[in-house]
Coordinates of C-alpha atoms in Angstrom, one line a residue:
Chain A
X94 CA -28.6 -49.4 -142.8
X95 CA -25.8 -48.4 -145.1
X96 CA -25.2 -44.7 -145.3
X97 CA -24.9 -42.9 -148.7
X98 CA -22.6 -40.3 -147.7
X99 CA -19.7 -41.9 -145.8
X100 CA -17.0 -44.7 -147.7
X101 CA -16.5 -48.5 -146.6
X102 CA -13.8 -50.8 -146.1
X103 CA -13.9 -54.2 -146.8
X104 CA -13.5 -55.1 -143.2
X105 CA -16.8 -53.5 -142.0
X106 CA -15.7 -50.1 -140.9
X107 CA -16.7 -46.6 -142.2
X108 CA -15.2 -43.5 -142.7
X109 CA -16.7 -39.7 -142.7
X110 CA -15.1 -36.7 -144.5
X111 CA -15.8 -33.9 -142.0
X112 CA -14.5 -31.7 -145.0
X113 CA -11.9 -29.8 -142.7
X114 CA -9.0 -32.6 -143.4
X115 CA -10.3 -34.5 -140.6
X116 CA -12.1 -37.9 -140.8
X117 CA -14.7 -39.6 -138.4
X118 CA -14.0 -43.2 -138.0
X119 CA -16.6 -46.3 -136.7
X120 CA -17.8 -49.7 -137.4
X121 CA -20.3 -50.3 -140.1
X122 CA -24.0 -52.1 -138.8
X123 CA -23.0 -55.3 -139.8
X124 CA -20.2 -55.2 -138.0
X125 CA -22.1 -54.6 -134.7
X126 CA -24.8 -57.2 -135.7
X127 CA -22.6 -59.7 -136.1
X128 CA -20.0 -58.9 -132.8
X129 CA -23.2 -58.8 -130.7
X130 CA -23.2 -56.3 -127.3
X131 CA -20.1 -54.3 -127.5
X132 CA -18.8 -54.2 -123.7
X133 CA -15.2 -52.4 -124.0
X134 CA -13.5 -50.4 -127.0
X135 CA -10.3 -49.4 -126.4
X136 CA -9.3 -46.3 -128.4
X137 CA -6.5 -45.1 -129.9
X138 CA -4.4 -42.5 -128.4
X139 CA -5.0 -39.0 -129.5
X140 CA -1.9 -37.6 -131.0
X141 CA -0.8 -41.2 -132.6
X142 CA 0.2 -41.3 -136.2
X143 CA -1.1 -44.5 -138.0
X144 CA -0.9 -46.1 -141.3
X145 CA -3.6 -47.5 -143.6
X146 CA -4.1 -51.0 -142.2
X147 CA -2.2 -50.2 -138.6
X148 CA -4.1 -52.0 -135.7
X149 CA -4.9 -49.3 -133.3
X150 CA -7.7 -50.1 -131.1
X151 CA -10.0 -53.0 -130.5
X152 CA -14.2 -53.8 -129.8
X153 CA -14.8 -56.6 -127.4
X154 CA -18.0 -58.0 -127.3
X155 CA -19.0 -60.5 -124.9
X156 CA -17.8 -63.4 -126.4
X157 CA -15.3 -61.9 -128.9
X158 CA -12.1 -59.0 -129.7
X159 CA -12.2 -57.4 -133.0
X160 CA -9.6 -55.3 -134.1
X161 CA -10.0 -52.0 -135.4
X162 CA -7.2 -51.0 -138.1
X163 CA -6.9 -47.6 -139.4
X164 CA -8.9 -47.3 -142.8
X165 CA -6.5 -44.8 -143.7
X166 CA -3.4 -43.3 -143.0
X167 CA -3.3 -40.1 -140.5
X168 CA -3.1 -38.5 -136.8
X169 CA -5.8 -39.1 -134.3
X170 CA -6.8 -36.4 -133.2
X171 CA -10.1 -37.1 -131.0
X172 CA -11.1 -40.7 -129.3
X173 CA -15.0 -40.9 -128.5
X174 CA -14.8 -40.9 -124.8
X175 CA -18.2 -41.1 -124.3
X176 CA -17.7 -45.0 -125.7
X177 CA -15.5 -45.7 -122.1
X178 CA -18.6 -45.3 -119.8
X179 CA -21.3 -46.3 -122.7
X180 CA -19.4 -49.0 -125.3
X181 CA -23.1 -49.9 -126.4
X182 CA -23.2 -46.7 -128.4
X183 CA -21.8 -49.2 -131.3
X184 CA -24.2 -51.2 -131.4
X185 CA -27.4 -48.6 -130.9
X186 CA -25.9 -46.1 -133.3
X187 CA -23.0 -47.2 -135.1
X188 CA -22.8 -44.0 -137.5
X189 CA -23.4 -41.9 -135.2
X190 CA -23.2 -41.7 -131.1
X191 CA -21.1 -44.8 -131.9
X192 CA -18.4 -43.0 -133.5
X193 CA -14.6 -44.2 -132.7
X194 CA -12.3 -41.8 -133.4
X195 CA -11.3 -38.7 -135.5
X196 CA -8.0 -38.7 -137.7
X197 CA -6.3 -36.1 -139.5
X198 CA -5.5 -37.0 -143.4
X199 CA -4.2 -36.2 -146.9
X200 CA -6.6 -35.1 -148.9
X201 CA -6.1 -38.0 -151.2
X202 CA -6.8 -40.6 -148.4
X203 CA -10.3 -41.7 -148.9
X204 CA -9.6 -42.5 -152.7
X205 CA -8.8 -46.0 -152.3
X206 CA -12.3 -47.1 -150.0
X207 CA -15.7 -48.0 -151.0
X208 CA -18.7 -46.3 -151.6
X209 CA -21.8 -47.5 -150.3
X210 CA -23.0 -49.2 -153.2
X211 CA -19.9 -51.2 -153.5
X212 CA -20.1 -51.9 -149.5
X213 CA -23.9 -53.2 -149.8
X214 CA -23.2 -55.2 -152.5
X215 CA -19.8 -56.8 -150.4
X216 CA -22.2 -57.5 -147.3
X217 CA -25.1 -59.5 -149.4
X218 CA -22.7 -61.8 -150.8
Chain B
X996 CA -10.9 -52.7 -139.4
X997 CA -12.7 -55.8 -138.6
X998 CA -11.4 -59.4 -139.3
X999 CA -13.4 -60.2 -142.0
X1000 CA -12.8 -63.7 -140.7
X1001 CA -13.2 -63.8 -137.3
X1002 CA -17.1 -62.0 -137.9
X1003 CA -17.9 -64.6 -140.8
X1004 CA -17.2 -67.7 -139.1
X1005 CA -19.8 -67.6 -136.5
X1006 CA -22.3 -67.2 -139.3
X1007 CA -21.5 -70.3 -141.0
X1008 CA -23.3 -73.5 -140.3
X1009 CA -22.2 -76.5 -141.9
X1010 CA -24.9 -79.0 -143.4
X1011 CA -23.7 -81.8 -141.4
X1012 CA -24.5 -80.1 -137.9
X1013 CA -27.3 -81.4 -136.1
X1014 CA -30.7 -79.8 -135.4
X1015 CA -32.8 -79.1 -132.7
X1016 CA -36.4 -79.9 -133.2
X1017 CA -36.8 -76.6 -133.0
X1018 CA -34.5 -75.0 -134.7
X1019 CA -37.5 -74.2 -137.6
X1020 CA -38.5 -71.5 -134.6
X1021 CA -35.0 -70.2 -133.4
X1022 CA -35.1 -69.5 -137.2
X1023 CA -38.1 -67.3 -137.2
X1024 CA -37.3 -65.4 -134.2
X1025 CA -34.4 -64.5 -135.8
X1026 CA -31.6 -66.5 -133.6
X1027 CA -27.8 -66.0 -134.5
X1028 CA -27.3 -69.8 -135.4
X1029 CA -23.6 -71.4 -134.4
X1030 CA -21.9 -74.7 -134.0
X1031 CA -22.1 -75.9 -129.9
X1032 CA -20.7 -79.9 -129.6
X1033 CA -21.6 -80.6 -133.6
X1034 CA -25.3 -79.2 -133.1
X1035 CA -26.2 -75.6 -134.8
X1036 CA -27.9 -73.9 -131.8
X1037 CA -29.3 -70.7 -131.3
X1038 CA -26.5 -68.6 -129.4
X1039 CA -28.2 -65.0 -129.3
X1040 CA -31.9 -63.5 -129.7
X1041 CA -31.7 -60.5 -128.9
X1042 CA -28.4 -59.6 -127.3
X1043 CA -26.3 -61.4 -124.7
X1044 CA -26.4 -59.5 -122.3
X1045 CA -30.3 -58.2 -122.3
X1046 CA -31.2 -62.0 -122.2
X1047 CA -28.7 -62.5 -119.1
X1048 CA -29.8 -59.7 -117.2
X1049 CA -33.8 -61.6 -118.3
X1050 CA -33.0 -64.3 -116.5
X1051 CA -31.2 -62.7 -113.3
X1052 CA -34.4 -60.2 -112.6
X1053 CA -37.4 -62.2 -114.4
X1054 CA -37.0 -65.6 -116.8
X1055 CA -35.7 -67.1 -119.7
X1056 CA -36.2 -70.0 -122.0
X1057 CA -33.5 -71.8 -123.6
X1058 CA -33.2 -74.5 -125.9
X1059 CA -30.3 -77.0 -125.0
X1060 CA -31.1 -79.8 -127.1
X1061 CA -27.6 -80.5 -127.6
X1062 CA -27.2 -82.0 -124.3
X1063 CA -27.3 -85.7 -124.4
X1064 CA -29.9 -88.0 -123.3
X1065 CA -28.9 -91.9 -122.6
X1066 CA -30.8 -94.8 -120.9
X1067 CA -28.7 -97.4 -118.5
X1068 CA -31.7 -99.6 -116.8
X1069 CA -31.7 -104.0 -116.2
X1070 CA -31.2 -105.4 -113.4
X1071 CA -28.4 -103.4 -111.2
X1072 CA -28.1 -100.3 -113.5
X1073 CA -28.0 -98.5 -110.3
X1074 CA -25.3 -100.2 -108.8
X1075 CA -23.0 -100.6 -112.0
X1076 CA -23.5 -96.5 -112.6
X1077 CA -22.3 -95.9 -109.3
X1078 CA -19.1 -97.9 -109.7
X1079 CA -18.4 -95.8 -112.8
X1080 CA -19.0 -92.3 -112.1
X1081 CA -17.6 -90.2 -109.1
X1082 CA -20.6 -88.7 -107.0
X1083 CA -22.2 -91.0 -104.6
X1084 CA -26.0 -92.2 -106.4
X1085 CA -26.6 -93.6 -102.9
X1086 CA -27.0 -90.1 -101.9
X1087 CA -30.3 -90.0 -103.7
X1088 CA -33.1 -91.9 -104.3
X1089 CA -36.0 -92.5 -107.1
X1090 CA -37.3 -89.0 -108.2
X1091 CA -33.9 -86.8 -107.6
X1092 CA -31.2 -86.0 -109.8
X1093 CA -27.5 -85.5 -109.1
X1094 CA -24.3 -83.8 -111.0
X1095 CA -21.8 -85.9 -111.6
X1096 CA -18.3 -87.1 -113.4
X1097 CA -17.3 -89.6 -115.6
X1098 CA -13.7 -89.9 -115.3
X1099 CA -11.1 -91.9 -117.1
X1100 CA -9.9 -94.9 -114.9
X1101 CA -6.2 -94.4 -115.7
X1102 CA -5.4 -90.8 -114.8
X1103 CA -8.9 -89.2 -113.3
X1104 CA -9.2 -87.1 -116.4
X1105 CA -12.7 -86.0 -117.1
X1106 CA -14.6 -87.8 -119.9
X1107 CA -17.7 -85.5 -119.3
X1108 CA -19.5 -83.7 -116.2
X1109 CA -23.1 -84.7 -116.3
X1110 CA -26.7 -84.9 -114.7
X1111 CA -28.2 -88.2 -113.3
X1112 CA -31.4 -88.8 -113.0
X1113 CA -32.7 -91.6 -110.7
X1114 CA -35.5 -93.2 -111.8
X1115 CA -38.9 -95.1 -109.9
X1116 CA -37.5 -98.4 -110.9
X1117 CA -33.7 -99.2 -111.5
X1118 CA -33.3 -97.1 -114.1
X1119 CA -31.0 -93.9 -114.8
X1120 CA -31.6 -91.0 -117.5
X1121 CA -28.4 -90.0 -118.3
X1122 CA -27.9 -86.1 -119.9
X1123 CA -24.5 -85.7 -121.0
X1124 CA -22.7 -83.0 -122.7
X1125 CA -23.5 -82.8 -126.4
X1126 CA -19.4 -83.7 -127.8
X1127 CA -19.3 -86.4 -125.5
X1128 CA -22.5 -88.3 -125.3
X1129 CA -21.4 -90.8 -127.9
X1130 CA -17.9 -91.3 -125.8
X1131 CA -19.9 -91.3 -122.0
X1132 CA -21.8 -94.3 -123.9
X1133 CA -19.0 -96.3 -125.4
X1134 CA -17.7 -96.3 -122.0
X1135 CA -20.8 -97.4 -120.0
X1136 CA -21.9 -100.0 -122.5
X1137 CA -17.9 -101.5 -122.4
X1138 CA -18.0 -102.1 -119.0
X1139 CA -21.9 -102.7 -118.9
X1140 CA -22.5 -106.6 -117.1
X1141 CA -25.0 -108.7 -118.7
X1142 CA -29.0 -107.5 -118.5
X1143 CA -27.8 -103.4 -118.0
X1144 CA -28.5 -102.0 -120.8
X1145 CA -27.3 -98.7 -121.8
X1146 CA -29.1 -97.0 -124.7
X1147 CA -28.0 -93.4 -126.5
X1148 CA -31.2 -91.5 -127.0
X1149 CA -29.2 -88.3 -127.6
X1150 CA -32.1 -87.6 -130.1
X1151 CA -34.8 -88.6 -128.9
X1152 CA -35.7 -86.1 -126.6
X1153 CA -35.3 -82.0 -127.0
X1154 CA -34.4 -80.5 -123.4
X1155 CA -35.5 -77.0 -122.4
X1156 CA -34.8 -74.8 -119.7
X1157 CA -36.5 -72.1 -118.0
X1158 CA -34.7 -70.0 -115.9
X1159 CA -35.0 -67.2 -113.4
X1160 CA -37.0 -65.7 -110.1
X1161 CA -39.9 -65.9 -112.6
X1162 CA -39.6 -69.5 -113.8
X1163 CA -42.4 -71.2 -110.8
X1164 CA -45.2 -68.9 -112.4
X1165 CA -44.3 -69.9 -116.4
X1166 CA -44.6 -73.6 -115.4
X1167 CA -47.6 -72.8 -113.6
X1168 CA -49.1 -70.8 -116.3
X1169 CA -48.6 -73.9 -118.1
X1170 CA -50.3 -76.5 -115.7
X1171 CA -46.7 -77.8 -114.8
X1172 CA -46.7 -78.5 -111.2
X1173 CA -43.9 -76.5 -110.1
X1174 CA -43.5 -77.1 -106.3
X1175 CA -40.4 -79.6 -106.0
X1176 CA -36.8 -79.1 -104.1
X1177 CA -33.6 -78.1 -105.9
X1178 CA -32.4 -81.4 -107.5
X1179 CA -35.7 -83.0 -107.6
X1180 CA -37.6 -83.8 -110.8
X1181 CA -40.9 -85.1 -111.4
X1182 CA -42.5 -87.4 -114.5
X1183 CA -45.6 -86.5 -116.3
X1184 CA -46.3 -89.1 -118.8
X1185 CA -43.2 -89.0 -121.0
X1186 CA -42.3 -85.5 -119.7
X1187 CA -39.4 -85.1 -117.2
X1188 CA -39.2 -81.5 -115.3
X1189 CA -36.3 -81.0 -113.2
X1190 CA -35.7 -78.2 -110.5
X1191 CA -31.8 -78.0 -111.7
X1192 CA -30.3 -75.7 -114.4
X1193 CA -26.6 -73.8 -115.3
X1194 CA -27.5 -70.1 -114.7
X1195 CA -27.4 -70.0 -110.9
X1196 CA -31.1 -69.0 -110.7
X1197 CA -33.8 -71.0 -109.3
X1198 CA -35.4 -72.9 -112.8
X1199 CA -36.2 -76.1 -114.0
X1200 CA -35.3 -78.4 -117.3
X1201 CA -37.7 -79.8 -119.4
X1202 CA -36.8 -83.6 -121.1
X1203 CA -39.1 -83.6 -123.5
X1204 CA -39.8 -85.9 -126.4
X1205 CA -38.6 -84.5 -129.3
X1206 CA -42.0 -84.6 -131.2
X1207 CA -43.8 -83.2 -128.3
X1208 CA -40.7 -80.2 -128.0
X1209 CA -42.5 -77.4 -130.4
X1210 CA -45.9 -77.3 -128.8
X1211 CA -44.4 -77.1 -125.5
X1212 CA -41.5 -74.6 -126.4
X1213 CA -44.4 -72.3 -127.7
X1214 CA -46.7 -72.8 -124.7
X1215 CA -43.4 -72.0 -122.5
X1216 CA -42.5 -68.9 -124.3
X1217 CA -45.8 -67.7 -124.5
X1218 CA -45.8 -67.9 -120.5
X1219 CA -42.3 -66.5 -120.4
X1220 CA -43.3 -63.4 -122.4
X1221 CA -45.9 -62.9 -119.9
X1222 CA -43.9 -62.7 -117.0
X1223 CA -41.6 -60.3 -118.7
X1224 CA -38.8 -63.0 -119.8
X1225 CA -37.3 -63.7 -123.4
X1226 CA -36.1 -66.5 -125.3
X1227 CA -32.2 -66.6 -124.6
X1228 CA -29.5 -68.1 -126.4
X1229 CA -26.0 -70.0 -125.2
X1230 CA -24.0 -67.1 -125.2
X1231 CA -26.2 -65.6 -122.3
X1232 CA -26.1 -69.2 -121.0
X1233 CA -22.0 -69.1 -120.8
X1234 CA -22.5 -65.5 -119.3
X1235 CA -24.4 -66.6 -116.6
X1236 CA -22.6 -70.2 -115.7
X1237 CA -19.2 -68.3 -115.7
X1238 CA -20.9 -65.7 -113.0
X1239 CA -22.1 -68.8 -110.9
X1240 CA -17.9 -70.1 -111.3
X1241 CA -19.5 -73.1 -113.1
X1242 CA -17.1 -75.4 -114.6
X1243 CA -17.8 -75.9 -118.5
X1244 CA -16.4 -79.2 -119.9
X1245 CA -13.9 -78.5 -122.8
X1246 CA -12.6 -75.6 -121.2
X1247 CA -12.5 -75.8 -117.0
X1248 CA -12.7 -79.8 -117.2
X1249 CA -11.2 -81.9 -120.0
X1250 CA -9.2 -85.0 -119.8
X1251 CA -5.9 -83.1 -118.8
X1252 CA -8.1 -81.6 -116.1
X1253 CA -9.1 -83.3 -112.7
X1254 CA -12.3 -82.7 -110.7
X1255 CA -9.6 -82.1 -107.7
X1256 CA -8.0 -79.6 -109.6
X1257 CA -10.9 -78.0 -111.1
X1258 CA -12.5 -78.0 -107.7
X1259 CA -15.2 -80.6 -107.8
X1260 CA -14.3 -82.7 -105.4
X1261 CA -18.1 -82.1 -103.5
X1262 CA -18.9 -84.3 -106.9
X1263 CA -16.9 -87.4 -105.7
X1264 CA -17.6 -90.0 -103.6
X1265 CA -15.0 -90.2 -102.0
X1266 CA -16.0 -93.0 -99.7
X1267 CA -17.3 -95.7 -102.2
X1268 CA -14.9 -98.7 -102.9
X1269 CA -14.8 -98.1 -107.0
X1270 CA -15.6 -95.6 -109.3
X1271 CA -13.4 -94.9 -112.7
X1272 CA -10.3 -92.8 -111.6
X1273 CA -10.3 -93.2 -108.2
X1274 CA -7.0 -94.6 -107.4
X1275 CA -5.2 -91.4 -109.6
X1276 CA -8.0 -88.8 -107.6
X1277 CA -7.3 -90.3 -104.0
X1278 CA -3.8 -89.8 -104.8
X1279 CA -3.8 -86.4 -106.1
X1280 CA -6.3 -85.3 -103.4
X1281 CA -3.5 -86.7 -100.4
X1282 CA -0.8 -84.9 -102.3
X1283 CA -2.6 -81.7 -103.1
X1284 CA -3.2 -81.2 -106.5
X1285 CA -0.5 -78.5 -108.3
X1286 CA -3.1 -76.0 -109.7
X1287 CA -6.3 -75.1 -108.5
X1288 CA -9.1 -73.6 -110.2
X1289 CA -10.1 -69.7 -108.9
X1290 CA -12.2 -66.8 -109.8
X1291 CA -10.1 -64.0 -111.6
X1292 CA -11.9 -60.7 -111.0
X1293 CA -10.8 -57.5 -113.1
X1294 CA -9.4 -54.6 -111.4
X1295 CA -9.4 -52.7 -115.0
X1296 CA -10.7 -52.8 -118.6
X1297 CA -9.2 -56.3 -119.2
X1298 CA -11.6 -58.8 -120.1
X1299 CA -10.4 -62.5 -119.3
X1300 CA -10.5 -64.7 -122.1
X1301 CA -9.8 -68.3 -122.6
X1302 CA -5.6 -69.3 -122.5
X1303 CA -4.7 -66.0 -121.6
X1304 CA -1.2 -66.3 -119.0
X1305 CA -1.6 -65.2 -115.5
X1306 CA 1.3 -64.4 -114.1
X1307 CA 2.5 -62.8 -110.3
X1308 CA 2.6 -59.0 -110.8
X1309 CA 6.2 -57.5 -111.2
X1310 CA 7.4 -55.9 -108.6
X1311 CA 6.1 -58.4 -105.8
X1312 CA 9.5 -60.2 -105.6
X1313 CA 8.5 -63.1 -108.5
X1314 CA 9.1 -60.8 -111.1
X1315 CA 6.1 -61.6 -113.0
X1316 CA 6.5 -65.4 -113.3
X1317 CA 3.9 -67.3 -114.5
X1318 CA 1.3 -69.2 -112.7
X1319 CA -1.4 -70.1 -115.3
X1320 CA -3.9 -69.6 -117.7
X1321 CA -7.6 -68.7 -118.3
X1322 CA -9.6 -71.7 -118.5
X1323 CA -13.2 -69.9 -119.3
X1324 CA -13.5 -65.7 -119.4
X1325 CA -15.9 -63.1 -120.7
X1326 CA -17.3 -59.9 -119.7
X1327 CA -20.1 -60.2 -116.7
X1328 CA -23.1 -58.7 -117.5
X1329 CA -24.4 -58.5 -114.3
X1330 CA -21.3 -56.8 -112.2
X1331 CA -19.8 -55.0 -115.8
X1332 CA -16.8 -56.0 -115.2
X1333 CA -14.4 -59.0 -116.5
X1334 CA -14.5 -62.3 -115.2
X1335 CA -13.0 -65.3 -115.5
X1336 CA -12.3 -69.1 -114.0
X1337 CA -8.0 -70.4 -114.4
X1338 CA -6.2 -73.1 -113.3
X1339 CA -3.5 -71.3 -110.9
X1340 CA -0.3 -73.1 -109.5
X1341 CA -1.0 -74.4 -105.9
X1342 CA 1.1 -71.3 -104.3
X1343 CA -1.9 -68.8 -105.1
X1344 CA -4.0 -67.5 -102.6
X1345 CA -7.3 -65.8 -102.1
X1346 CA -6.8 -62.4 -102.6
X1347 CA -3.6 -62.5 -104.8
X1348 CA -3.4 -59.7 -106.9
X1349 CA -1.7 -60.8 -110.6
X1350 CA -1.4 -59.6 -113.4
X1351 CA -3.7 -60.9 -117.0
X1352 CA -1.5 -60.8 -120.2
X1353 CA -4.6 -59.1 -122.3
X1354 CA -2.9 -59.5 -126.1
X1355 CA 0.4 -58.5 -124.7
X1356 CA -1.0 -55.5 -122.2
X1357 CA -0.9 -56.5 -118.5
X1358 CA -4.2 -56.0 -116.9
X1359 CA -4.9 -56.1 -113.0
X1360 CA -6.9 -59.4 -111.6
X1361 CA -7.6 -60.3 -107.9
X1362 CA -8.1 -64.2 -107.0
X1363 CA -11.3 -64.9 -105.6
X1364 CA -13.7 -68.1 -104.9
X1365 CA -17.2 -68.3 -107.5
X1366 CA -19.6 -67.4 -107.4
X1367 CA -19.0 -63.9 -108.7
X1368 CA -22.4 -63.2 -108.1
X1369 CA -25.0 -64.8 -105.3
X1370 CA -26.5 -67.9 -106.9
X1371 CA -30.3 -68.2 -105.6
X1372 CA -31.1 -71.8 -106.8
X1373 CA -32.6 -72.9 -103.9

């Protein structure tokens, strides 16, 4: 449930190096599993600039809003529209259909997350 | 990034919550366990809204054990109930149950909203809400005259309920006679089953001993599986009362809430010479109460949550002034869009368009009268 190839954050989010500059952002399983049915994610605004830690959208479940900060600094520069019409996409496939947004970043920005070891062990605590 | 917080704390169950007898299977079937009224119950199965969607086109079984259960018999229970709680028990006789208020005397506040049942001899079952069984108690036994006795058997019994279009064949699969009218309720040995519920569909609740509550809750959801129904869990339970515009105590009633502003003045007997509160509920009913419970349907994304402001929308002459606040709200899983219950000043109308301050973005909401969806209890 925990993907080797993408990095964590403590707050249940994952990021994807599509190797381009560009990062795919999302919630982690456990973050789905324990919000329940997503029903709305707003997205952030293509073109926004963010910093590490900047709120900038938000999953509501049916009984609860989650934020969703940016893992790292950058752009957005693609929102997963598909997520307006089908939200559930987050919980059926969190890494993948259920992607949230895209950001452009310094190369450097992924230096400072966890990997999924570290992730796994910080969930079965 | 998530709130670390806000997705931890539902997981938590303290040691000093209380159980359901059969919690040991909620457990097993792998049930998200959270605190409801100082009981751990099972609040999802499977997904909210798969098991309130269950329950709208087949059947569902829930657990709701948490609700109270208290005795009041003797000589004149009847009598002495009735000059306590609003709704009229002369409306019913032995073998039909009835919803009803408890209200504090002084300012018409609700204690707790509860079921009555009225038994063969003069004797009342009361079921309660779980935070406010011990209080509904204290209050009944206070004012109790000698030989009515009034007993908190809170637990005692486990409660089920099965709900849905598909709930007549699961009882009859299990050799429960299901054929009674809405608000009736029958007694098989120590086995109370009531045609009455909080989902707006036509079902039945189960007062059950709680040693007997395991066997039965497996025969149930044995039947329940058969006819295409799941277990489901309070969150769908919330889901579905907020569709019907059911009030839920804490959050639509509370002591700083009256049934005339919240609506439930069909609850009241307004004719009888005494029940607790009546003076402070005649009078606000002949003055008109200053806020009014309604339906807020969303015109947008918004979802309605609890204490969100409502305000006028700007640009309709009030210049967005506020009117009042979400009492109950959540995403409706049956018309996919958000829906909520709030106390609005008097001035609001059916209709009214206002605006929903969603974390500090306004969203669109038009006023309407519950049910949000057509109830088919009957």
């Amino acid at each position: 449930m925990i993907p080797d190839d993408l990095r964590y954050t403590a707050e249940h989010e994952w990021v994807r190096d599509l190797g381009d500059g560009r990062v795919q952002i999302g919630i982690t399983h456990y973050a789905q599993d324990a919000l329940g049915d997503v029903v709305y994610v707003s997205l952030p605004e293509a073109g926004a600039s963010v910093d590490a830690g900047q709120s900038f959208g938000e999953v509501e479940s049916t009984k609860s809003v989650s934020e969703i900060y940016a893992p790292v600094a950058g752009e957005v520069v693609a929102r997963n529209e598909a997520l307006e019409s089908r939200p559930e996409l987050v919980n059926s496939d969190p890494y993948g259909e259920g992607w949230i947004a895209e950001l452009a970043v310094e190369a450097s920005a992924l230096s400072g997350l966890l990997d999924a070891a570290a992730y796994a062990q910080l969930t079965s605590e | 990034m998530l709130s670390s917080d806000r997705i931890a704390s539902p997981l938590v169950s303290e040691p000093a919550l209380r159980q359901s007898p059969l919690h040991d299977r909620h457990v097993a079937l792998g049930a998200r366990m959270a605190e409801f009224g100082g009981w751990s119950m099972p609040i999802q199965y499977s997904g909210v809204v798969e098991e309130h969607l269950a329950v709208r086109t087949a059947v569902g079984i829930f657990d709701v054990s948490h609700l109270g259960n208290a005795q009041v018999s003797g000589p004149g229970a009847k009598d002495f109930v009735n000059a306590c709680l609003t709704n009229d028990l002369d409306r019913i006789g032995p073998g039909q149950a009835q919803y009803t208020l408890c209200c504090d005397d002084a300012t018409g506040g609700v204690v707790d909203d509860l079921i009555v049942y009225h038994g063969r001899a003069d004797d009342l079952h009361l079921v309660p809400n779980a935070a406010n069984t011990a209080e509904v108690v204290r209050r009944l036994r206070a004012a109790a005259p000698d030989g009515v006795e009034v007993v908190d058997q809170h637990e005692d019994f486990a409660i089920l309920a099965v709900q849905g279009p598909r709930s007549p064949e699961v009882l009859r699969r299990v050799g429960i006679d299901a054929a009674m009218d809405y608000m009736a309720f029958d007694r098989v040995g120590e086995l109370t089953v009531c045609r009455t519920g909080y989902t707006g569909e036509h079902g039945y609740e189960l007062v059950v001993p709680a040693a007997d509550a395991g066997p039965l809750w497996d025969r149930l959801a044995e039947a329940v599986a058969s006819e295409g129904g799941r277990p489901c869990g309070l969150g769908a339970r919330d889901t579905l009362r907020t569709e019907m515009g059911y009030p839920l105590h804490g959050q639509d009633l509370s002591m700083e809430i009256t049934p005339v502003q919240a609506r439930c003045g069909w609850a009241v007997g307004w004719s009888k010479p005494e029940f607790w509160g009546r003076d402070a509920l005649v009078a606000e009913r002949e003055r008109g109460a200053s806020r009014l419970l309604w339906g807020l349907l969303a015109q947008d994304r918004g979802i309605p949550r609890p204490h969100m402001t409502v305000r006028h929308a700007s640009g309709d002459g009030a210049d967005g002034r506020e009117v009042g606040e979400v009492t109950s709200g959540t995403f409706s899983p049956s018309l996919k869009v958000g829906i909520g219950l709030a106390l609005l000043h008097r001035d609001v109308a059916e209709g009214d368009e206002l605006t929903l301050d969603v974390r500090g973005r306004p969203s669109a909401v038009r006023v309407v009268k519950p049910p949000f969806v057509p109830p088919h209890v009957r």
